[in-house]
XYZ file of C-alpha atoms in Angstrom:
566
model
C 189.177 232.743 80.417
C 189.790 234.750 83.605
C 192.674 233.859 85.888
C 191.875 231.490 88.769
C 194.158 231.428 91.751
C 196.056 228.213 92.345
C 194.491 227.611 95.760
C 190.983 227.573 94.228
C 191.983 225.752 91.068
C 193.664 222.930 92.985
C 191.067 222.614 95.771
C 190.537 218.884 96.531
C 187.460 217.426 94.813
C 187.517 214.020 96.553
C 188.856 212.507 99.723
C 191.823 210.887 97.993
C 193.164 214.285 96.876
C 193.036 215.731 100.409
C 196.712 215.726 101.358
C 198.231 215.591 104.835
C 195.052 214.626 106.723
C 195.080 210.836 106.624
C 193.286 210.402 109.956
C 190.407 212.681 108.958
C 190.038 211.073 105.542
C 190.044 207.484 106.818
C 187.627 208.221 109.654
C 185.097 210.047 107.468
C 185.253 207.426 104.707
C 184.723 204.578 107.177
C 181.843 206.306 108.957
C 180.102 206.982 105.626
C 180.644 203.401 104.449
C 179.180 202.065 107.716
C 176.265 204.493 107.690
C 177.330 206.084 110.998
C 176.633 209.694 110.049
C 176.668 212.155 112.920
C 174.392 215.171 113.119
C 177.242 217.610 113.949
C 180.953 217.763 113.115
C 183.631 220.139 114.409
C 186.719 220.616 112.211
C 189.544 222.458 113.976
C 193.129 223.236 113.060
C 195.473 225.891 111.612
C 194.581 227.986 108.603
C 194.851 226.593 105.095
C 195.009 222.872 105.953
C 191.694 221.755 104.398
C 188.908 222.285 106.950
C 186.425 223.977 104.593
C 187.429 221.681 101.738
C 186.751 218.648 103.941
C 183.347 220.082 104.867
C 182.423 220.413 101.184
C 183.711 216.908 100.442
C 181.567 215.539 103.273
C 178.570 217.418 101.887
C 179.261 215.901 98.453
C 179.553 212.422 99.935
C 176.201 212.769 101.725
C 174.185 214.413 98.904
C 175.645 212.668 95.857
C 172.975 210.830 93.823
C 175.001 207.663 94.388
C 175.377 208.335 98.098
C 175.901 208.412 100.832
C 179.233 207.271 99.454
C 182.878 207.769 100.349
C 183.638 208.428 96.662
C 181.192 210.981 95.236
C 180.918 211.053 91.484
C 181.551 214.787 91.094
C 179.450 214.999 87.909
C 175.873 214.930 89.200
C 173.918 218.120 89.739
C 174.321 217.957 93.512
C 178.111 217.483 93.375
C 178.561 220.264 90.822
C 176.298 222.611 92.757
C 178.220 222.002 95.983
C 181.560 222.535 94.219
C 180.302 225.785 92.695
C 178.683 226.937 95.953
C 175.224 227.182 94.385
C 173.466 224.247 96.056
C 170.292 225.293 97.907
C 170.656 222.459 100.411
C 174.260 223.189 101.413
C 174.312 226.544 103.197
C 177.727 228.047 103.959
C 177.650 230.687 106.712
C 180.479 232.988 107.785
C 180.532 232.920 111.577
C 182.484 236.172 111.727
C 179.661 238.193 110.112
C 176.687 236.286 111.546
C 177.392 236.374 115.251
C 174.082 237.364 116.817
C 171.082 235.532 118.205
C 168.894 236.684 115.310
C 171.146 234.874 112.827
C 170.860 231.656 114.824
C 167.094 232.151 115.127
C 166.892 232.229 111.332
C 168.760 228.907 111.178
C 166.375 227.384 113.728
C 163.422 228.393 111.564
C 165.013 227.098 108.348
C 165.803 223.629 109.679
C 162.080 222.970 109.984
C 161.844 222.769 106.182
C 163.253 219.633 104.507
C 165.844 219.842 101.686
C 164.568 220.742 98.234
C 166.489 218.348 95.982
C 169.059 216.571 98.151
C 169.138 213.911 100.832
C 170.473 216.168 103.609
C 170.273 219.838 104.464
C 173.834 220.728 105.484
C 174.946 223.876 107.307
C 178.660 224.717 107.049
C 179.538 227.439 109.592
C 183.079 228.703 109.119
C 184.953 230.481 111.961
C 182.284 229.289 114.381
C 184.278 230.555 117.364
C 183.251 234.093 116.400
C 179.633 233.467 117.442
C 178.534 235.209 120.607
C 177.774 233.308 123.779
C 174.067 233.976 123.369
C 174.181 232.628 119.817
C 175.881 229.440 121.017
C 173.264 228.987 123.726
C 170.458 229.457 121.220
C 172.031 226.822 118.960
C 172.502 224.142 121.625
C 169.059 222.518 121.419
C 169.097 222.482 117.625
C 172.537 220.822 117.552
C 171.555 218.233 120.139
C 168.267 217.131 118.532
C 168.106 218.328 114.916
C 165.770 216.844 112.319
C 167.082 213.663 110.749
C 167.813 215.412 107.450
C 169.989 218.197 108.986
C 173.789 217.991 109.421
C 175.914 220.744 110.973
C 179.616 221.112 110.060
C 181.579 223.667 112.077
C 185.081 224.872 111.157
C 187.327 226.879 113.481
C 190.956 227.793 114.030
C 190.508 228.376 117.781
C 188.860 225.396 119.418
C 189.341 226.771 122.917
C 186.868 229.567 122.169
C 184.075 227.131 121.334
C 182.036 226.358 124.490
C 182.378 222.882 125.917
C 178.611 222.410 125.646
C 178.920 222.757 121.864
C 182.047 220.609 121.555
C 180.416 217.781 123.499
C 177.589 217.616 120.923
C 179.941 217.301 117.918
C 182.394 214.788 116.529
C 185.740 216.598 116.659
C 188.465 216.301 114.022
C 191.814 218.014 114.581
C 193.572 218.916 111.331
C 197.377 218.926 111.276
C 199.951 221.075 109.505
C 200.914 219.719 106.105
C 204.483 218.324 105.917
C 207.082 220.256 103.954
C 207.700 217.365 101.524
C 204.009 217.254 100.641
C 203.875 221.000 100.033
C 206.968 220.841 97.786
C 205.436 217.991 95.776
C 202.140 219.813 95.298
C 203.941 223.030 94.332
C 205.994 221.109 91.770
C 202.794 219.665 90.296
C 201.234 223.150 90.158
C 204.316 224.517 88.394
C 204.217 221.681 85.874
C 200.529 222.310 85.159
C 201.255 225.998 84.550
C 204.306 225.295 82.374
C 206.711 227.038 84.767
C 210.208 225.916 85.705
C 211.022 225.994 89.409
C 214.252 225.237 91.245
C 214.082 222.938 94.221
C 215.671 225.566 96.471
C 212.963 228.077 95.552
C 210.159 225.568 96.120
C 211.700 224.617 99.432
C 211.786 228.287 100.493
C 208.088 228.737 99.559
C 207.161 225.592 101.499
C 209.128 226.738 104.533
C 207.585 230.225 104.486
C 204.071 228.756 104.352
C 204.625 227.102 107.793
C 202.465 224.082 106.986
C 199.572 225.942 105.310
C 198.795 224.787 101.777
C 196.735 227.865 100.979
C 199.598 230.157 102.070
C 201.974 228.138 99.880
C 199.736 228.474 96.807
C 199.264 232.219 97.436
C 203.012 232.830 97.754
C 203.571 230.631 94.696
C 201.256 232.839 92.608
C 203.078 235.955 93.784
C 206.496 234.521 92.916
C 205.293 233.344 89.495
C 204.128 236.860 88.655
C 207.705 238.266 88.715
C 209.777 235.193 87.823
C 209.262 235.294 84.043
C 208.600 231.568 83.739
C 211.540 230.378 85.860
C 211.436 230.495 89.661
C 214.894 230.764 91.215
C 216.077 231.671 94.666
C 218.140 234.560 93.354
C 215.062 236.156 91.790
C 213.072 235.685 95.010
C 215.848 237.159 97.119
C 216.224 240.136 94.797
C 212.514 240.944 94.358
C 211.274 240.277 97.893
C 214.261 241.833 99.639
C 215.641 238.866 101.569
C 218.937 238.758 103.407
C 219.844 235.236 102.393
C 222.124 232.705 104.031
C 225.100 233.726 101.884
C 225.063 237.324 103.138
C 224.742 236.185 106.756
C 227.656 233.799 106.230
C 229.739 236.708 104.937
C 228.856 238.782 107.993
C 229.861 235.934 110.308
C 233.103 235.541 108.363
C 233.842 239.197 109.091
C 233.023 238.514 112.751
C 235.572 235.697 112.863
C 238.172 237.903 111.202
C 237.358 240.836 113.547
C 236.563 242.924 110.465
C 234.044 245.370 111.920
C 234.133 247.660 108.912
C 233.349 244.799 106.540
C 230.395 243.634 108.624
C 229.023 247.177 108.852
C 229.382 247.574 105.078
C 227.480 244.335 104.386
C 224.739 245.361 106.780
C 224.471 248.794 105.156
C 224.189 247.202 101.694
C 221.345 244.990 102.900
C 219.358 247.887 104.312
C 220.006 250.185 101.357
C 218.966 247.330 99.036
C 215.425 247.446 100.438
C 215.571 244.706 103.087
C 213.718 245.823 106.216
C 215.380 245.734 109.605
C 212.679 243.416 110.937
C 213.283 240.955 108.118
C 217.049 240.980 108.726
C 216.423 240.237 112.399
C 214.136 237.344 111.460
C 216.783 235.980 109.079
C 219.458 236.226 111.786
C 217.123 234.420 114.191
C 216.514 231.607 111.726
C 220.244 231.505 110.934
C 221.384 230.998 114.532
C 218.531 228.565 115.185
C 219.802 226.326 112.401
C 223.407 226.672 113.591
C 222.327 225.639 117.090
C 220.429 222.612 115.757
C 223.354 221.519 113.587
C 225.718 221.917 116.545
C 223.416 219.686 118.586
C 223.478 216.995 115.903
C 220.126 217.660 114.192
C 220.546 216.995 110.473
C 216.923 216.735 109.251
C 216.495 219.228 106.431
C 212.765 219.601 107.124
C 213.504 220.773 110.658
C 216.351 223.053 109.645
C 214.566 224.564 106.695
C 217.836 224.668 104.783
C 220.633 222.366 103.669
C 223.551 221.766 106.031
C 226.043 222.629 103.294
C 224.765 226.219 103.352
C 226.590 226.862 106.623
C 230.410 227.012 106.626
C 232.379 224.738 108.917
C 234.464 227.671 110.142
C 231.392 229.255 111.742
C 230.163 225.959 113.193
C 233.521 225.174 114.792
C 234.204 228.678 116.085
C 231.387 228.749 118.632
C 229.869 226.412 121.188
C 226.237 225.426 121.640
C 225.662 227.873 124.483
C 227.158 230.704 122.421
C 224.798 229.966 119.515
C 221.983 229.815 122.052
C 222.979 233.223 123.445
C 223.004 234.726 119.928
C 219.580 233.248 119.178
C 218.161 234.627 122.413
C 219.667 238.047 121.679
C 217.924 238.336 118.299
C 214.633 237.009 119.683
C 214.677 239.731 122.326
C 215.731 242.267 119.705
C 212.700 241.463 117.551
C 210.410 242.005 120.539
C 211.977 245.319 121.547
C 212.721 246.885 118.156
C 209.164 248.159 117.737
C 209.673 250.525 120.680
C 213.107 251.733 119.563
C 213.792 255.287 118.407
C 215.783 253.829 115.505
C 215.538 250.078 114.702
C 218.670 250.264 112.571
C 220.742 251.323 115.566
C 219.431 248.332 117.504
C 220.414 245.957 114.689
C 223.889 247.476 114.361
C 224.396 247.133 118.113
C 223.413 243.454 117.942
C 225.876 242.807 115.101
C 228.585 244.595 117.086
C 227.909 242.287 120.033
C 228.503 239.283 117.779
C 232.216 240.179 117.803
C 232.250 239.331 121.547
C 230.179 236.175 121.137
C 233.197 233.856 121.481
C 233.776 235.228 124.994
C 230.204 234.536 126.114
C 229.870 231.794 128.706
C 227.039 230.812 130.979
C 227.426 230.396 134.718
C 227.071 226.636 134.409
C 229.897 226.515 131.841
C 232.231 228.570 134.020
C 231.541 226.332 137.019
C 232.155 223.250 134.882
C 235.484 224.603 133.633
C 236.604 225.511 137.153
C 235.760 221.995 138.335
C 237.731 220.546 135.413
C 240.737 222.709 136.238
C 240.541 221.627 139.862
C 240.529 217.948 138.911
C 243.404 218.487 136.512
C 245.478 220.155 139.211
C 244.749 217.296 141.627
C 245.568 214.594 139.051
C 248.502 216.444 137.526
C 246.966 216.532 134.036
C 246.416 219.372 131.608
C 243.434 219.227 129.263
C 242.247 222.089 127.039
C 239.059 223.837 128.070
C 238.007 224.154 124.440
C 237.449 220.695 122.847
C 238.524 222.141 119.500
C 242.052 222.497 120.874
C 242.477 218.815 121.796
C 244.272 217.999 118.540
C 246.662 220.921 118.803
C 250.273 219.843 119.563
C 251.606 220.599 122.982
C 253.826 223.649 123.255
C 257.435 222.528 124.007
C 259.862 224.993 125.640
C 262.721 226.146 123.398
C 266.133 224.609 124.300
C 268.399 226.982 126.204
C 271.635 228.125 124.520
C 274.864 226.702 126.051
C 276.714 229.086 128.310
C 280.274 229.915 127.241
C 282.963 228.661 129.653
C 284.463 231.267 131.959
C 288.268 231.732 131.884
C 290.050 230.953 135.207
C 291.011 233.957 137.260
C 294.775 234.239 138.041
C 295.638 234.676 141.754
C 296.677 238.168 142.827
C 300.347 238.901 143.661
C 301.236 238.676 147.361
C 301.447 241.974 149.200
C 304.013 242.963 151.855
C 302.857 242.671 155.467
C 302.035 245.961 157.216
C 303.815 246.628 160.511
C 301.503 246.774 163.521
C 300.942 250.247 165.035
C 302.258 250.945 168.504
C 299.573 251.177 171.195
C 298.786 254.784 172.260
C 298.796 255.765 175.875
C 295.296 256.129 177.315
C 294.298 259.762 177.982
C 292.838 260.658 181.307
C 289.104 261.535 180.970
C 287.675 263.932 183.556
C 283.887 263.656 183.862
C 281.898 266.871 184.623
C 280.134 267.054 187.955
C 276.644 265.510 187.831
C 273.725 267.857 188.193
C 271.034 266.966 190.696
C 267.998 265.224 189.114
C 264.754 267.279 189.218
C 262.057 265.991 191.471
C 258.906 265.170 189.379
C 255.765 267.007 190.339
C 252.835 264.895 191.435
C 250.367 264.100 188.597
C 246.883 265.438 189.220
C 244.206 262.817 188.625
C 241.243 264.055 186.541
C 238.113 264.480 188.516
C 235.396 261.995 187.514
C 232.553 263.523 185.545
C 229.258 263.450 187.306
C 227.091 260.558 186.080
C 223.871 261.799 184.644
C 220.868 259.924 185.799
C 218.965 258.158 182.999
C 215.773 260.033 182.287
C 212.582 258.263 181.244
C 210.247 260.424 179.228
C 206.507 259.919 179.065
C 203.929 260.930 176.506
C 202.476 263.467 178.973
C 205.821 265.233 179.353
C 206.219 265.417 175.558
C 202.609 266.350 174.932
C 203.272 269.485 172.893
C 206.129 268.206 170.726
C 205.007 264.706 169.740
C 203.744 264.295 166.145
C 200.195 263.238 165.406
C 199.369 259.550 165.553
C 201.853 258.492 168.271
C 200.186 255.713 170.217
C 202.934 254.811 172.637
C 206.329 256.101 173.845
C 209.047 253.685 175.004
C 212.450 254.394 176.571
C 215.023 251.858 175.401
C 218.793 251.592 175.436
C 218.878 252.736 171.824
C 216.787 255.830 172.432
C 213.257 257.147 172.577
C 210.925 254.957 170.475
C 207.786 256.558 169.078
C 205.266 253.872 168.137
C 202.612 254.700 165.544
C 199.375 252.800 165.123
C 198.563 254.360 161.745
C 200.710 253.846 158.697
C 199.664 257.261 157.353
C 200.921 259.093 160.439
C 204.049 256.917 160.490
C 204.890 257.825 156.878
C 204.192 261.501 157.539
C 206.513 261.530 160.548
C 209.299 259.863 158.523
C 209.017 262.540 155.874
C 209.410 265.242 158.571
C 211.940 263.345 160.662
C 214.301 266.284 161.149
C 211.594 268.728 162.250
C 210.044 266.208 164.658
C 213.457 265.358 166.157
C 214.299 269.037 166.684
C 211.010 269.664 168.496
C 211.612 266.729 170.841
C 215.233 267.807 171.466
C 213.936 271.230 172.511
C 212.488 269.459 175.567
C 214.806 266.510 176.133
C 218.137 267.887 174.937
C 220.169 266.982 171.881
C 221.737 263.779 173.254
C 218.578 261.652 172.908
C 218.080 259.511 169.819
C 214.545 259.485 168.406
C 213.377 256.259 166.726
C 210.201 255.914 164.649
C 208.374 252.573 164.726
C 205.164 251.242 163.194
C 203.255 248.716 165.353
C 200.781 246.295 163.844
C 199.308 245.699 167.295
C 198.571 249.397 167.739
C 197.032 249.439 164.281
C 194.783 246.513 165.200
C 193.963 248.157 168.511
C 193.139 251.414 166.767
C 190.914 249.654 164.265
C 189.196 247.810 167.096
C 188.596 251.107 168.914
C 187.197 252.670 165.754
C 184.898 249.698 165.247
C 183.797 249.781 168.897
C 183.099 253.499 168.647
C 181.089 252.968 165.474
C 179.092 250.176 167.102
C 178.439 252.403 170.140
C 177.192 255.213 167.943
C 174.995 252.790 166.014
C 173.491 251.513 169.275
C 172.831 255.063 170.454
C 171.231 255.918 167.156
C 169.122 252.779 167.361
C 167.970 253.659 170.887
C 167.085 257.168 169.797
C 165.076 255.815 166.903
C 163.307 253.313 169.140
C 162.454 256.063 171.634
C 161.210 258.286 168.836
C 159.032 255.449 167.558
C 157.729 254.854 171.089
C 156.876 258.528 171.514
C 155.130 258.531 168.168
C 153.104 255.460 169.139
C 152.073 256.995 172.483
C 151.074 260.270 170.886
C 149.071 258.371 168.323
C 147.465 256.149 170.975
C 146.386 259.040 173.194
C 145.497 261.230 170.238
C 147.944 263.888 171.287
C 146.459 264.422 174.785
C 148.789 265.328 177.616
C 149.768 262.359 179.800
C 150.166 262.982 183.487
């Protein structure tokens, strides 16, 4: 017997075996039991959660020989034909390959014929959002008023792409992601059926990687079984698929705490040389710091974390704050987005790991402001509290006692000295002063002559006619200098680019002491546009008058048959 993939082998064959979609199951079973069968259904949701399987189950429930029933027998010809995909009255259409109006036209022609051997003629259109707009429009009337024996079941992963006119004609069912516990239980049952041993950690990793999709979980399960040799373990998965693993990341963070840059670089090199891609390492680091952030915030649910709390050492959790874990998570998220444009992704990863050594010194602006406010309050109240809460239990640092100073021996008084006899006063010598010279008479200081005041000169556009740049609409004389106002932004930009040449030309007339200022005026621009529009209107009027006169001349010539009029 040929191998059958697990996803096909374990496809639900009745509503009770459809896992994770309790709302859909209960609603469909109740509507069938009450005979309230709609003519169109729209199943939407992520991939691999049971949309197509639910469509087939609904088709079984409607066309079973015992139906319509919420519990089809599964053994009649109709049920077996639907399960095998060979029923002539249940038509499955791929919306991605039948997108045109002609495909919908064929459906509209087929619905006119009743079912051959079943109660209903059911159309299952998968990926219906891939139909073109014209195809949707052609299908509207058929969906709204189909024959009583026709039922449409649409399945899509992108509901927003289905037109509202189609959604309003269908009963909508939104399928949810399957919980991790349910996926683990179903994987354990599949492993038991296949006679394979599987560790809980390995099953948990498969369920987490499937992100809520049962089909993805079964597909990954088949791949892992193929190289596990009858026993699925996390070590085998990590070795064969090239995963970084939480243990390796913990070792790298231990090197970060110990400031062992060489050790961290060696671990990173071993990962890459072992076949783990740079992108996968970045994803593992992202997931690692996400879980550390959640644990730091008090989230302990293993289904949210995707890993057990005991996998993360307390030394790493206590060494950093929430905002520091958040900064590391943001850094690796940005790294994953930018690494595709890097000249060497490995260099980018090594730079990110190097920045982890400075992670403990990372603080946000809000944290710094909070710490400053705390210090201010402590100074006012005379208290001292540690900024880091982890230091609260540390004992206070007491100053070391000072050593006693040795006593100083008393100093003996010095021996008395004999008194010195006072010196006899000397006779004062007679001092003869030299004759005083006559003081020179200062010359009168000459006052500087006042400079002649230059009269302020006001320049006009006429006086500067030959040196003004193109586009100057007005010239103003202000205290700051000569202001050249432009009404066109093009001329204004051109003059700015040639500012030095324009200024030199103007100084050749006015002198070098005048400052030249360039200004753009919106009013002049509006005025210039108004003048252009007025000129265009005038030309249009003249052209219109010329045409009217030409028409009048033509009419007169035609009326008088070309004779001369006197």
